[in-house]
Structures are given as C-alpha cells and as structure tokens.
XYZ file of C-alpha atoms in Angstrom:
571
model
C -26.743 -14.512 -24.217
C -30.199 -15.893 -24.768
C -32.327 -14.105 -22.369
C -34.054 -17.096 -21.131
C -30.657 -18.037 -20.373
C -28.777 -18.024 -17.444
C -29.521 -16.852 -13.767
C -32.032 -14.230 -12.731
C -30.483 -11.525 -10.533
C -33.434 -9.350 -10.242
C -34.676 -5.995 -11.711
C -33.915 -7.496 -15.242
C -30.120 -8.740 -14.660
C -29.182 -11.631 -15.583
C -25.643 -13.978 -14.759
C -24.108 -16.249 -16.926
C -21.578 -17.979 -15.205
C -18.295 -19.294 -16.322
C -17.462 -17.862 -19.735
C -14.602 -19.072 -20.892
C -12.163 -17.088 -23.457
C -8.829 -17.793 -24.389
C -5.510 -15.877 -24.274
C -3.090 -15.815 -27.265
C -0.651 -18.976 -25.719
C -4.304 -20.730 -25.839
C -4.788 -20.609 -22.383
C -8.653 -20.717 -21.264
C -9.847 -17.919 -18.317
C -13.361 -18.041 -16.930
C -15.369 -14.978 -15.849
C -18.712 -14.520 -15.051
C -20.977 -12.021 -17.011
C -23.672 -9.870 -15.265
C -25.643 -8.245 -18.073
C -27.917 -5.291 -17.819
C -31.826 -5.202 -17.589
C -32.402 -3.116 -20.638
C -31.087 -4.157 -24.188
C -27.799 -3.252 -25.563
C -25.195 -2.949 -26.036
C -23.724 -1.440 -23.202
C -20.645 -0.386 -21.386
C -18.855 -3.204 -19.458
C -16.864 -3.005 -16.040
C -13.925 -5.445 -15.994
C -12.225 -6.629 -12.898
C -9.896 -9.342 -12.825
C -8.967 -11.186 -9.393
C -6.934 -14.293 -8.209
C -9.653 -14.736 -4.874
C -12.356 -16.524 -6.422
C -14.460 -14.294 -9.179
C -18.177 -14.745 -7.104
C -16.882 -12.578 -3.850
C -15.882 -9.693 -7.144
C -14.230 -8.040 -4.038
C -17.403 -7.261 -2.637
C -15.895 -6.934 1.183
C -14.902 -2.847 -0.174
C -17.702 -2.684 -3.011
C -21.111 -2.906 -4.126
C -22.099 -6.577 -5.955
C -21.471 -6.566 -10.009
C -25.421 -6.625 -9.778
C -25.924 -3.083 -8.587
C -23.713 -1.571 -11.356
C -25.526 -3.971 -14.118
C -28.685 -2.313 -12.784
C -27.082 1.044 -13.806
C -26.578 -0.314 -17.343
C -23.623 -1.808 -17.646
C -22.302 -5.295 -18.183
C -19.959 -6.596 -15.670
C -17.325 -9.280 -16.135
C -15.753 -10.773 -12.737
C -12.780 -12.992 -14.451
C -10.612 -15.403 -12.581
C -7.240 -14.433 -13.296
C -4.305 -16.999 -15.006
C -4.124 -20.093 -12.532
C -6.605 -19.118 -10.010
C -10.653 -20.369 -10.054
C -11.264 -21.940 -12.983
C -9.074 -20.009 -15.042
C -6.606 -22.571 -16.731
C -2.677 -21.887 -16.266
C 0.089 -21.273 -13.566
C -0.564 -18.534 -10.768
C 2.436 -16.487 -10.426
C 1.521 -13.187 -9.233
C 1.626 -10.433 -11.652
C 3.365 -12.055 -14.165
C 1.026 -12.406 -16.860
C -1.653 -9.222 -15.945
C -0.674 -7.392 -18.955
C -1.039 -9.217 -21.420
C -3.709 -11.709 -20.400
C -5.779 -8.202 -19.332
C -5.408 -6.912 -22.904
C -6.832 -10.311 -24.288
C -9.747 -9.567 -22.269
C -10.509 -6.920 -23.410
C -10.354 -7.690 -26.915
C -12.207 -10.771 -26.793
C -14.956 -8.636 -24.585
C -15.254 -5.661 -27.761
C -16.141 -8.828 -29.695
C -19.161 -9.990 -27.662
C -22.689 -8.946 -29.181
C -23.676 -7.199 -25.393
C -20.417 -4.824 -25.741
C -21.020 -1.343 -27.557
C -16.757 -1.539 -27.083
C -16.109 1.149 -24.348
C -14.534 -0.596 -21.148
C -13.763 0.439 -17.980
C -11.809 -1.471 -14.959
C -12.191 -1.781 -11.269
C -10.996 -2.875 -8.215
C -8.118 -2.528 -5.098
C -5.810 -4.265 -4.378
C -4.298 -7.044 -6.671
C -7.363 -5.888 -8.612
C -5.893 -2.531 -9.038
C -2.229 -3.799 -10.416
C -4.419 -6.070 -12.708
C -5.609 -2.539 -14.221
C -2.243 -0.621 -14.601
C -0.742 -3.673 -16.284
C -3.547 -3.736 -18.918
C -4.020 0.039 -19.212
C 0.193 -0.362 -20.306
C -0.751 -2.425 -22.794
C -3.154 -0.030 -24.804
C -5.922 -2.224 -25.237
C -8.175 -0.437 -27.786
C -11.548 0.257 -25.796
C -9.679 0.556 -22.622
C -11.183 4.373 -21.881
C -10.324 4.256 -18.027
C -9.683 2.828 -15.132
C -10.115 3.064 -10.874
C -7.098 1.402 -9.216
C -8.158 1.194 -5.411
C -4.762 0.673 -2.797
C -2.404 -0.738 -4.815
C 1.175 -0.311 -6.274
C 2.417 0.617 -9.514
C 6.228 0.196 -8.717
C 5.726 -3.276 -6.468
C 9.625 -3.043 -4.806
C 8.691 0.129 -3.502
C 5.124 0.431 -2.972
C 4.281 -3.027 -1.749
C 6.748 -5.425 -0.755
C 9.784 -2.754 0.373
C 9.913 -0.029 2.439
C 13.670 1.846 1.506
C 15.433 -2.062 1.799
C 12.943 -2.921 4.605
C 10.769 -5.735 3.880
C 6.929 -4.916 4.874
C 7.312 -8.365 6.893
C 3.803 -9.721 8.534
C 2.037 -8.342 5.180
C 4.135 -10.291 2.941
C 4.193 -13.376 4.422
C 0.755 -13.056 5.578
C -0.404 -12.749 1.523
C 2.266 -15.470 0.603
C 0.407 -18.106 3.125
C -2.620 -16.988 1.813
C -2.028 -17.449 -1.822
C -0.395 -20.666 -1.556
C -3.242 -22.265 0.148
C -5.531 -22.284 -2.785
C -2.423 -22.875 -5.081
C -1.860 -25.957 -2.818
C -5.662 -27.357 -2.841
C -5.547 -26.629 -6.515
C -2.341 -29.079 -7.045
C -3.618 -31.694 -4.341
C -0.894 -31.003 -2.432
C -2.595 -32.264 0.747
C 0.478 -31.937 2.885
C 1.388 -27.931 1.706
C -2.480 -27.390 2.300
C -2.477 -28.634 5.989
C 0.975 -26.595 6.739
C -0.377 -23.714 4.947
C -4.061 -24.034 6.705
C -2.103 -24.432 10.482
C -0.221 -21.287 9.693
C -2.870 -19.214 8.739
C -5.351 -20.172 11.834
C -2.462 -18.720 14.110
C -1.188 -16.094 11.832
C -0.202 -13.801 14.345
C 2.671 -16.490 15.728
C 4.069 -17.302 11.702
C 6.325 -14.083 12.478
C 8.393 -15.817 14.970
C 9.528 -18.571 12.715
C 13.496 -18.459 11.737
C 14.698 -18.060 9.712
C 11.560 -16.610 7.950
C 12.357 -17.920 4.054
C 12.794 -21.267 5.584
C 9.195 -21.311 6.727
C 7.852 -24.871 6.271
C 4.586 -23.630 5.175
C 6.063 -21.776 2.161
C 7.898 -25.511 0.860
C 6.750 -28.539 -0.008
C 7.192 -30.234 -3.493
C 4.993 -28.355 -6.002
C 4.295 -25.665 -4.391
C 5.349 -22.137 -6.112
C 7.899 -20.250 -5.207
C 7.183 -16.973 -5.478
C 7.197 -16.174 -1.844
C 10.392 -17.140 -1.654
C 11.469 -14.660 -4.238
C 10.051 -11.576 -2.313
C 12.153 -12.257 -0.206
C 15.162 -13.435 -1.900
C 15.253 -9.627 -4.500
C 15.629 -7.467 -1.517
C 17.096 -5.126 -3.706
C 15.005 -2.824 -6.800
C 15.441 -4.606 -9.601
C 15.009 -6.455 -13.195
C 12.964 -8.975 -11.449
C 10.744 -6.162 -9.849
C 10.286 -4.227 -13.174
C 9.089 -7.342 -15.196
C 6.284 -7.774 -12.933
C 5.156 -4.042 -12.595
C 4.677 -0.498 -14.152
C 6.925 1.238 -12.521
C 9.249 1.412 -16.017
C 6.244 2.429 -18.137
C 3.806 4.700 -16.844
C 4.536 6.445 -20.245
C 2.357 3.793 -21.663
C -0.500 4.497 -19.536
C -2.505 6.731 -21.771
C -5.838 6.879 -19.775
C -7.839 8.343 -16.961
C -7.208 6.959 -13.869
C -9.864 7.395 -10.275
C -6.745 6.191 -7.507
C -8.187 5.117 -3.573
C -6.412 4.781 -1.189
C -6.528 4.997 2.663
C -3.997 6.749 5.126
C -3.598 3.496 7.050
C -3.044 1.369 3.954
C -0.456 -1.398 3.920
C -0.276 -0.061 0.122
C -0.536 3.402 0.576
C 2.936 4.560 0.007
C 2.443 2.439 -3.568
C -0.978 4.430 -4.294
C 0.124 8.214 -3.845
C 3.267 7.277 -5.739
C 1.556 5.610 -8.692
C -0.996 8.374 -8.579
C 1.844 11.029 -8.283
C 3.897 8.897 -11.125
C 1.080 9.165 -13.904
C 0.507 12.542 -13.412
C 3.937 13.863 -14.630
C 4.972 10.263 -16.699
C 1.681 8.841 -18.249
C 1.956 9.046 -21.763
C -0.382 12.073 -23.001
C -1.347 15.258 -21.525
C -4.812 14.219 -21.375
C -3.800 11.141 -19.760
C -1.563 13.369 -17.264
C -4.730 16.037 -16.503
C -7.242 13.201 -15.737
C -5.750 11.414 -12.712
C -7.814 11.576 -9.474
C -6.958 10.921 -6.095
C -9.344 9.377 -2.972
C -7.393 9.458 0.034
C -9.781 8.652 3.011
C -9.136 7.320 6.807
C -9.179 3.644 5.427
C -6.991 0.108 6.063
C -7.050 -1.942 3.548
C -10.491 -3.644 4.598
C -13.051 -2.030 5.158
C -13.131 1.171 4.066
C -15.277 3.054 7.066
C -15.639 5.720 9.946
C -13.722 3.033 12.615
C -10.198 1.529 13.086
C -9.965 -0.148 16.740
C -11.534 2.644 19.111
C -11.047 5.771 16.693
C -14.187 6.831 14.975
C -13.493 9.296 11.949
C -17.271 10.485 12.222
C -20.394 10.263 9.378
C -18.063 11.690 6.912
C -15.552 9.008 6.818
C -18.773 6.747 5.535
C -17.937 8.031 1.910
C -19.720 6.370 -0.924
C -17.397 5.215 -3.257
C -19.422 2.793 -4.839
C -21.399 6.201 -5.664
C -18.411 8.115 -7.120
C -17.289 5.387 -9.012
C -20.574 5.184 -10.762
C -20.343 9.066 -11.864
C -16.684 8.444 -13.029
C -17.604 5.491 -15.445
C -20.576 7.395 -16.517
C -18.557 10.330 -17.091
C -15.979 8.431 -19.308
C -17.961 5.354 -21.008
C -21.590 7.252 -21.247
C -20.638 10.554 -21.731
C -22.366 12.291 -18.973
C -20.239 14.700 -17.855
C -20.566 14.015 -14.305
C -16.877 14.079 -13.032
C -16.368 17.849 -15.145
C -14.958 20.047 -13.052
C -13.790 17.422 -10.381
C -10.835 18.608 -8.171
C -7.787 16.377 -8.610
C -7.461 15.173 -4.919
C -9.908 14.692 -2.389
C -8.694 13.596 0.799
C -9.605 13.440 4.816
C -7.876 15.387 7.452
C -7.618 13.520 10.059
C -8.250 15.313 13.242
C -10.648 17.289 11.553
C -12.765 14.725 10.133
C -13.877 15.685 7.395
C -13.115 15.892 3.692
C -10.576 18.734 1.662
C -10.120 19.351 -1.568
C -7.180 20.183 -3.594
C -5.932 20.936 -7.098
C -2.256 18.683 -6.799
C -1.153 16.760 -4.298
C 1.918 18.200 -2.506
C 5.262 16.881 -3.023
C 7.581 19.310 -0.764
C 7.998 19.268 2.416
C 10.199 21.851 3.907
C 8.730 22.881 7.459
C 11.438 22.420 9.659
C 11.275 20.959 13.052
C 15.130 20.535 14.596
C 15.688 17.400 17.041
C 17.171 18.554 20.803
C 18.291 17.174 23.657
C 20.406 17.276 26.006
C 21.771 13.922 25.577
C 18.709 12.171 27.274
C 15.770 12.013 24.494
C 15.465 8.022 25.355
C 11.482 6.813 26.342
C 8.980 9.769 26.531
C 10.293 10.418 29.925
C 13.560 11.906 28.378
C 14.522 15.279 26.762
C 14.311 15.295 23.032
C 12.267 18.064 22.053
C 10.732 19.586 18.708
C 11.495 22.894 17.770
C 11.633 25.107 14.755
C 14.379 26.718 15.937
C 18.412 25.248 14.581
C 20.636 23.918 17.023
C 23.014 26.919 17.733
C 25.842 24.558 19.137
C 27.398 20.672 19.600
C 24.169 19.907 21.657
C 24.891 15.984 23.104
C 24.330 13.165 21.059
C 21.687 10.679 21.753
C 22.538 6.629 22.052
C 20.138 4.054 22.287
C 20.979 0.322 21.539
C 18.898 -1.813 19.369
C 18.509 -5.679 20.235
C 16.837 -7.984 17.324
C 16.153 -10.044 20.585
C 14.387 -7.173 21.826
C 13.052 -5.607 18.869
C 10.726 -1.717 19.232
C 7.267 -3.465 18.143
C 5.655 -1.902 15.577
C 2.998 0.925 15.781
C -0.043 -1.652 16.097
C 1.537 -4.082 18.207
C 2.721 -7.850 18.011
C -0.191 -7.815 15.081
C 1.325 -4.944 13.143
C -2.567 -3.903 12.920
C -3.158 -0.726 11.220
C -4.514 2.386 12.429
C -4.112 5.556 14.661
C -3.087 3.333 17.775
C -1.820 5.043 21.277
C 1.661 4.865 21.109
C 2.696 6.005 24.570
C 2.799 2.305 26.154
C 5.716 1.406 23.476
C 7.424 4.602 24.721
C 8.688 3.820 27.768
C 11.858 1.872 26.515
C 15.205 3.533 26.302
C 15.475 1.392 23.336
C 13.675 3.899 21.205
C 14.457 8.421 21.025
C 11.361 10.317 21.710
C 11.278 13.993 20.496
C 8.025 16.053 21.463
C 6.991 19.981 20.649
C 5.518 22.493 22.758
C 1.744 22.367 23.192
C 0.823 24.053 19.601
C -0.516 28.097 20.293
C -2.845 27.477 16.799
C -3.801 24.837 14.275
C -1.244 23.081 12.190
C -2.288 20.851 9.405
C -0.085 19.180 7.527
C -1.083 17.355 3.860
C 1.642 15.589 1.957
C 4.989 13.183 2.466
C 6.957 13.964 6.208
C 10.339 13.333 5.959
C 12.938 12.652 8.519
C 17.033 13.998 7.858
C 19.378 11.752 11.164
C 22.429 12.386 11.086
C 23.762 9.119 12.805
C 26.495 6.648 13.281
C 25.837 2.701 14.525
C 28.396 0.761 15.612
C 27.223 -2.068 12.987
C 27.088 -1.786 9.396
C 24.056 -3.315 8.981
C 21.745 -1.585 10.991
C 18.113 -0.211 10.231
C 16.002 3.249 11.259
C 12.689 3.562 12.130
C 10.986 7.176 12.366
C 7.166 7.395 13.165
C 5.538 10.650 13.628
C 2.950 10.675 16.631
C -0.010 13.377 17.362
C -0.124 13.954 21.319
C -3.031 14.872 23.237
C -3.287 17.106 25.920
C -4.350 13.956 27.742
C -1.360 12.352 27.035
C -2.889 9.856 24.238
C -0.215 9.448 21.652
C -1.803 8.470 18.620
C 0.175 6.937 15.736
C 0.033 9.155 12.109
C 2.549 7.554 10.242
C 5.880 6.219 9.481
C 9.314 5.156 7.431
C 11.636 2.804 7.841
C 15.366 2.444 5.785
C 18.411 -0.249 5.588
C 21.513 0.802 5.460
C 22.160 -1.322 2.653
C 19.408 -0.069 0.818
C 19.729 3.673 1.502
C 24.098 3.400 0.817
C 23.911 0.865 -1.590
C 26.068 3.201 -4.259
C 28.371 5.476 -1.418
C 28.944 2.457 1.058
C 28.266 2.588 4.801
C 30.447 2.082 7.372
C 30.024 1.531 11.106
C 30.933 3.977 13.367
C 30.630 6.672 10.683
C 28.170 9.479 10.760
C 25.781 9.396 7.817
C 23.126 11.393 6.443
C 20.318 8.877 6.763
C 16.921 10.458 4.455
C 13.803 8.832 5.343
C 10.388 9.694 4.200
C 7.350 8.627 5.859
C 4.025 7.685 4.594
C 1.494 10.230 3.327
C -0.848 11.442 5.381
C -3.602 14.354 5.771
C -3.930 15.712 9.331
C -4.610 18.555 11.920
C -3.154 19.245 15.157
C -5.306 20.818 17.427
C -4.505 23.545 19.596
C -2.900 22.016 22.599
C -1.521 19.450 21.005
C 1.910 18.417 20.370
C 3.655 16.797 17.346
C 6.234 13.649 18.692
C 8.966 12.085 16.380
C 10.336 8.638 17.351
C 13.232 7.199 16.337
C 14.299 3.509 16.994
C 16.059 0.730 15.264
C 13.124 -1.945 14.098
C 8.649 -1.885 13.689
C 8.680 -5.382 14.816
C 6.498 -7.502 12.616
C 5.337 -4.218 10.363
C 9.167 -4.683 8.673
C 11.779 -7.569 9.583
C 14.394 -7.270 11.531
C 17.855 -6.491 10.504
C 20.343 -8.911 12.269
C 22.999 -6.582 12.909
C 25.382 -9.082 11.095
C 26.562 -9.996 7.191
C 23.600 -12.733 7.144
C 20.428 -11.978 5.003
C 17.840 -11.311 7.240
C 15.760 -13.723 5.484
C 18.388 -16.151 6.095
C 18.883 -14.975 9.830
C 18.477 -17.104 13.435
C 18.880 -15.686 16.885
C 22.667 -17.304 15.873
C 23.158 -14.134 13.448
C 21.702 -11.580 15.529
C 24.165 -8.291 16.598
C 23.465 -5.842 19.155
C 23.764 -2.202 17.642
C 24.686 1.035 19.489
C 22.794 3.584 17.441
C 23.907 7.666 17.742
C 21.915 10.488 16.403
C 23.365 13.698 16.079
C 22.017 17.200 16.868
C 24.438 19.914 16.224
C 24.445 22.864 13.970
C 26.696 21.326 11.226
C 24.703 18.123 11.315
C 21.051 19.129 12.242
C 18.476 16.265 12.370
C 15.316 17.201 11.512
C 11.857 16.662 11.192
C 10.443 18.041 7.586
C 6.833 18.392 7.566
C 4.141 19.356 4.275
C 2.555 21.958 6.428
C 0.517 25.042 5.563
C -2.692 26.734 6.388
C -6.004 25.400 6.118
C -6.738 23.707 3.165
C -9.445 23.917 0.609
C-alpha cells in the first residue's frame, strides 16, 4: 500500500479497507488490512469472521490497531457470504479451504515477510482449525479462543441433547443478516421480532417449525442442527473432529469454565495433544482456562466476583505467543501446558497436562427419600453395603427442572437452592468437608436407572454448598437415551448403566463446605426437552409429550456414583 494511502490509525498505522482477493471457485472475500508503523515486511495476524470484519471481535480483544502497533499486519476478512465477502453463508462449510486461500494470497502481498499467525473465539476459532487442517504453507500457529473442534459434540450436542436456547439463539442471529442481505424483508422482520424477545423464542412448538427460521430464501442450516441429532457424516464434513492428524501446528486454546463451548475447547485441546499430526505439533498445545462465559471474559458473572486475578490479560499473552512463534523471541519457552483458575480459590494454577481420569468416588444414598434438598440422598465415599431403597421422581416436559441459570439458561455460578425444592429433581449432599478438596478435570456421573419410557433424558449438575446454605452451580451433563444406547438398545422399565460426564471445571471446596449432586430429567432451555414419546423432539407439541417415572438405583451390585478429578493442591 502507498503510504499516503489509506486511513490514519495513529502512531504510524495505517487501514486500508476492503481488499478484495479471490478463492480458487473465483469467489471474491474482502478484509481489511491494518499495517504496521515501521517498514516491512512483517508478520500478519489473520482472523476471519461472519459478524461484520470492523467489530474484529473486539467485545473479548484488543482492536487490530494495538497489535499493528506491535509490528504486525493485521487482516480482519469477512468470511464466504457474510460483509462484503461474495458467496453463500453456510456455516463452516467452506473455512478450510477458503482459510488456506488466504493465506496464500496474503504470503504474496509485498507487506508479508510470509510467517502467519491466526486469532480469534468463537466461530473465529473453528475458522482457524479448519485452515490449520489444510497445511497452508506459512501457517506457523494459531490461538483458537472457546470453540469446538468436533461441532456434534462440542457445540451443538450434549451426549444426544441438543444445547437448545444457544442454538437457536445463534440460528436467529445469523439469519438476520443472511435475510437483510437477500432482501428478504419479511424473514428480516420475523427474525428481528424474535430476537428483541429472545428469551420467549424457547416456548415456540414445535421448535424446527419456528416461523422465524422459514421463509422463501432463507438458508436452512438451522434447520439441519436440528434435523442430524445424531454424530455423523454431515457433522464431520463441517469440522475437525476426523483430522486433527492434519493439524501440524502450535496451538494457544481459551476457554472459560462457564462457556457454552467449553466442553468443545478442552476436548479439541485434549484431541491435538495425543492426535495432531507431529510431535512438535503434539508438545506445543496450550491451554487458558479462566472463570469466563462466552462474553466478556472478566472477574464478574451476575453477583460472583472472581477477584483482580480473574482480570487476566490475554490480549498480553497472546502478544508473547505470536512473538514467540512468528518473531522468534522466545517468550512462551518454558510455558506450562495449562493454566487455569480454581474457582473458590481465585486465583490462577499451573499444570503440566490436563487431567483426564477421574476416579474419586462419591456413592449416592438414601433411604428412598433423596427428592428436593429437603430429602435424604447423601454423598459419601463409602459403597453401599446393601439393597438401600431406590429413588423415583417423575419428569413432566409440561413441567420441565429449569436449567442452572434459569428461564434464560444464563451462564455462571448461580444459587441453585431455589430450583431445589421440587420432588421433580434427586438431591444428594456430603458432610460438611473436615479439609480442602479441589478438584481439576472432567466429573463424571455412573446412575444406574430404569424409566418407565424409552425415551427419556438425565440431567446431573454438580453444586458447591455453603455453610450458609448458598448452592452455587459448578457444572453439568446431560444424555438421551437414544444417544447414549444407540448400539445396545434401551428399553423402558429396564435398569441401565447410564455414563454421563460433566463439563470441565477447576475448583476448591472450602472447609465447611459440602459437594451436592442433582439428578433430574431436563435443564429447561440450556438442552430441549425430550417428549417422553417416539416423536422427534424437534418435531414435538404439548400433543407428544409423556410423563416419565424415573428410578435410580443405589445398591451394592449397582452403585451410582459420583466420580470426581480430585487431588491435593495443585501447582
């Protein structure tokens, strides 16, 4: 670029908007180019993003202009079909290759001295595993922030449960600009009354027929979320969850412990370091796990406050990994693999792997009464020694358990003890702890249960309680019996092994306090509601829906149990 040229950002950078280069079918994307003050060439930072390239995801990090200042060029590119990029939007499906155009045409520019590296969360990070599959020459590394590598199970699908308000919250928000971009003035006003009352959009049956996700022209891809509820060819061709062995690069992962994606982070991250395809590939992925929804990424969700250290600067550490890799300097040598936040303890931990066993065992009891938190379940490490009585609760899609942030499905360490006064749900609490206990990896739950329906979901959400009675929400899984027994079959009134694992999660428990499982039948809007009956539940109305009479099973032979990653204080 001619430096008289283009727009003056300050301290010597300078934007020149709207670049157009085009992909191998011929199709034309636009980016805009931030160059640095002094003269190259020079590294460049690549993100690509379907939200309009002059926000460059700015609500999580710092402006393209402070990392040109550093001395690098940035490139903010509207992805295929979105902006002023030319082509059809359909999400994911052309990432790859388009990215690896990109980055070809960008090693051609005069500013480029060829080394690239990529950034972003979100749909930004997915943008970055796709190309780094691809094995762009000059791709040297890449920082995928909350996102999902394997999309079936990491973003849309939790174990055959559909992660319901988040998907059809990000399906009416993508087809808006898809409609305004076709003039579909019709699809735009449906689309624009849905999302000013969002919170309502998750009462609408059933939920695939949702007028705001038809109208003629509008894409469909909505509609097929929800129509693969099943892992899949469809899945596969969209993600990288069949070729982290391509991957061959370093990779900075972020994520946050109350992430709608953070089940699809800590896999990815877990997935390239035994699959990606060299062992320097394999012994250069990093892990950020901090006390973080999606947006923003800070020391408060609701009323918790995570303290000064939760106020990390990651626009700081992702300086010192792109220096490390595209200038050389060294400054991520000797970096721990994992860095994450304890919750509870506030503050940060280190680590050299990221644990993948959990095998501290804490046995359901009961003596047949564990219904509300004014029952009997307990917590204890100790095996049931006999045929301790079973514990029944009965779910009702009329009357669904809502989900751990309420009717909003918001995210965050929310008191539970409110939603735990219904018999619909099993409450199992410890003993006030004597020490400590953290815990630092992926919780998983073992019912062994029988339903009197064969399609029939369970819920299981571990809970930290206060000695003040506060019940604050950790984390959580959620299965379908469809999903889980796809191969073996299930049948009602059968008991079955049901294996759930919950989200990740970093945390100590204070003296004093107690650990709580719950146990209940829906998350209602966090996941969708299973029916009860042989209809869809995409397809389902209040028509469809089956009350279910849900046992679980404490007994020596067929011990339920909570299994947690616990051990002494980390690092």
């Amino acid at each position: 670029m001619n430096e008289s040229a283009g727009v003056d950002c300050g301290n010597g950078v300078r934007l020149e908007r709207s670049v157009s280069c085009r992909m191998r079918d011929g199709v034309a994307l636009v980016s805009d180019h931030y160059y640095a003050p002094e003269p190259g060439p020079h590294p460049t930072l690549l993100m690509r993003q379907p939200y309009g390239r002059d926000i460059a995801s700015t609500v999580v990090y710092a402006h393209p202009v402070w990392f040109a200042r550093r001395d690098y060029n940035v490139v903010i590119q509207d992805v295929r079909g979105r902006g002023d990029s030319e082509g059809e939007f359909y999400p994911f499906r052309h990432e790859a290759q388009d990215g690896a155009d990109t980055i070809a045409w960008l090693r051609t520019r005069p500013e480029s001295n060829g080394r690239i590296g990529m950034y972003g969360f979100s749909y930004q990070g997915m943008t970055q595993l796709l190309a780094a599959a691809e094995q762009p020459e000059g791709l040297q590394c890449i920082a995928p922030g909350m996102t999902a590598g394997d999309l079936y199970h990491g973003w849309f699908y939790r174990q055959g449960v559909l992660r319901f308000a988040a998907t059809l919250g990000w399906g009416i928000q993508m087809l808006k600009a898809d409609a305004r971009r076709k003039h579909l003035r019709e699809a735009s006003d449906r689309l624009e009354q849905a999302w000013a009352n969002l919170g309502s959009q998750t009462s609408v049956l059933p939920y695939r027929a949702h007028p705001a996700l038809h109208g003629e022209g509008l894409p469909e891809y909505a509609l097929d979320w929800f129509d693969h509820d099943q892992p899949g060819e469809y899945w596969t061709g969209l993600d990288v969850s069949k070729r982290y062995n391509k991957i061959r690069i370093p990779a900075l992962h972020i994520s946050g412990w109350y992430d709608t994606y953070l089940k699809g982070s800590i896999d990815g991250f877990l997935s390239l370091c035994f699959s990606a395809g060299s062992d320097f590939a394999r012994d250069h992925q990093y892990l950020i796990a901090g006390p973080w929804v999606h947006i923003p990424w800070g020391d408060r969700i609701g009323p918790a406050n995570f303290g000064p250290e939760a106020l990390l600067d990651t626009n700081a550490i992702l300086l010192r990994w792109f220096d490390h890799w595209l200038k050389d300097s060294g400054g991520f040598a000797g970096e721990q693999r994992v860095r994450h936040f304890v919750l509870g303890e506030n503050r940060w931990r280190q680590a050299a792997a990221f644990p993948v066993d959990a095998n501290h065992a804490l046995y359901l009891h009961s003596g047949g009464g564990a219904n509300s938190r004014k029952g009997d379940g307990t917590l204890s490490s100790k095996k049931p020694g006999g045929d301790e009585p079973c514990d029944i609760f009965v779910h009702d899609p009329e009357v669904p358990v809502i989900a751990p942030g309420g009717p909003g499905a918001a995210s965050g360490p929310f008191d539970q003890a409110a939603l735990e006064m219904g018999n619909n749900l099993l409450v199992y609490s410890s003993e006030p702890l004597t020490d400590p206990l953290w815990i630092f990896g992926i919780p998983r739950v073992v019912l062994h249960a029988s339903t009197s329906l064969k399609n029939t979901d369970f819920t299981a959400k571990l809970v930290r309680v206060r000695p003040d009675g506060s019940a604050d929400f950790i984390c959580m899984g959620a299965a379908r019996s469809s999903y889980l027994f796809l191969n073996s079959g299930y049948a009602a009134d059968k008991i079955h092994a049901w294996n759930l694992s919950l989200d990740a999660t970093s945390c100590r428990f204070d003296r004093g306090d107690r650990l709580r499982l719950e146990i209940a039948g829906s998350a209602f809007p966090l996941f969708d509601k299973n029916p009860g009956s042989d209809m869809p539940p995409r397809e389902a109305t209040s028509w469809d829906w089956q009350r279910s009479t849900q046992i679980v099973y404490h007994t020596h032979d067929m011990a339920s149990a909570l299994y947690l990653p616990a051990g002494e204080a980390p690092l």
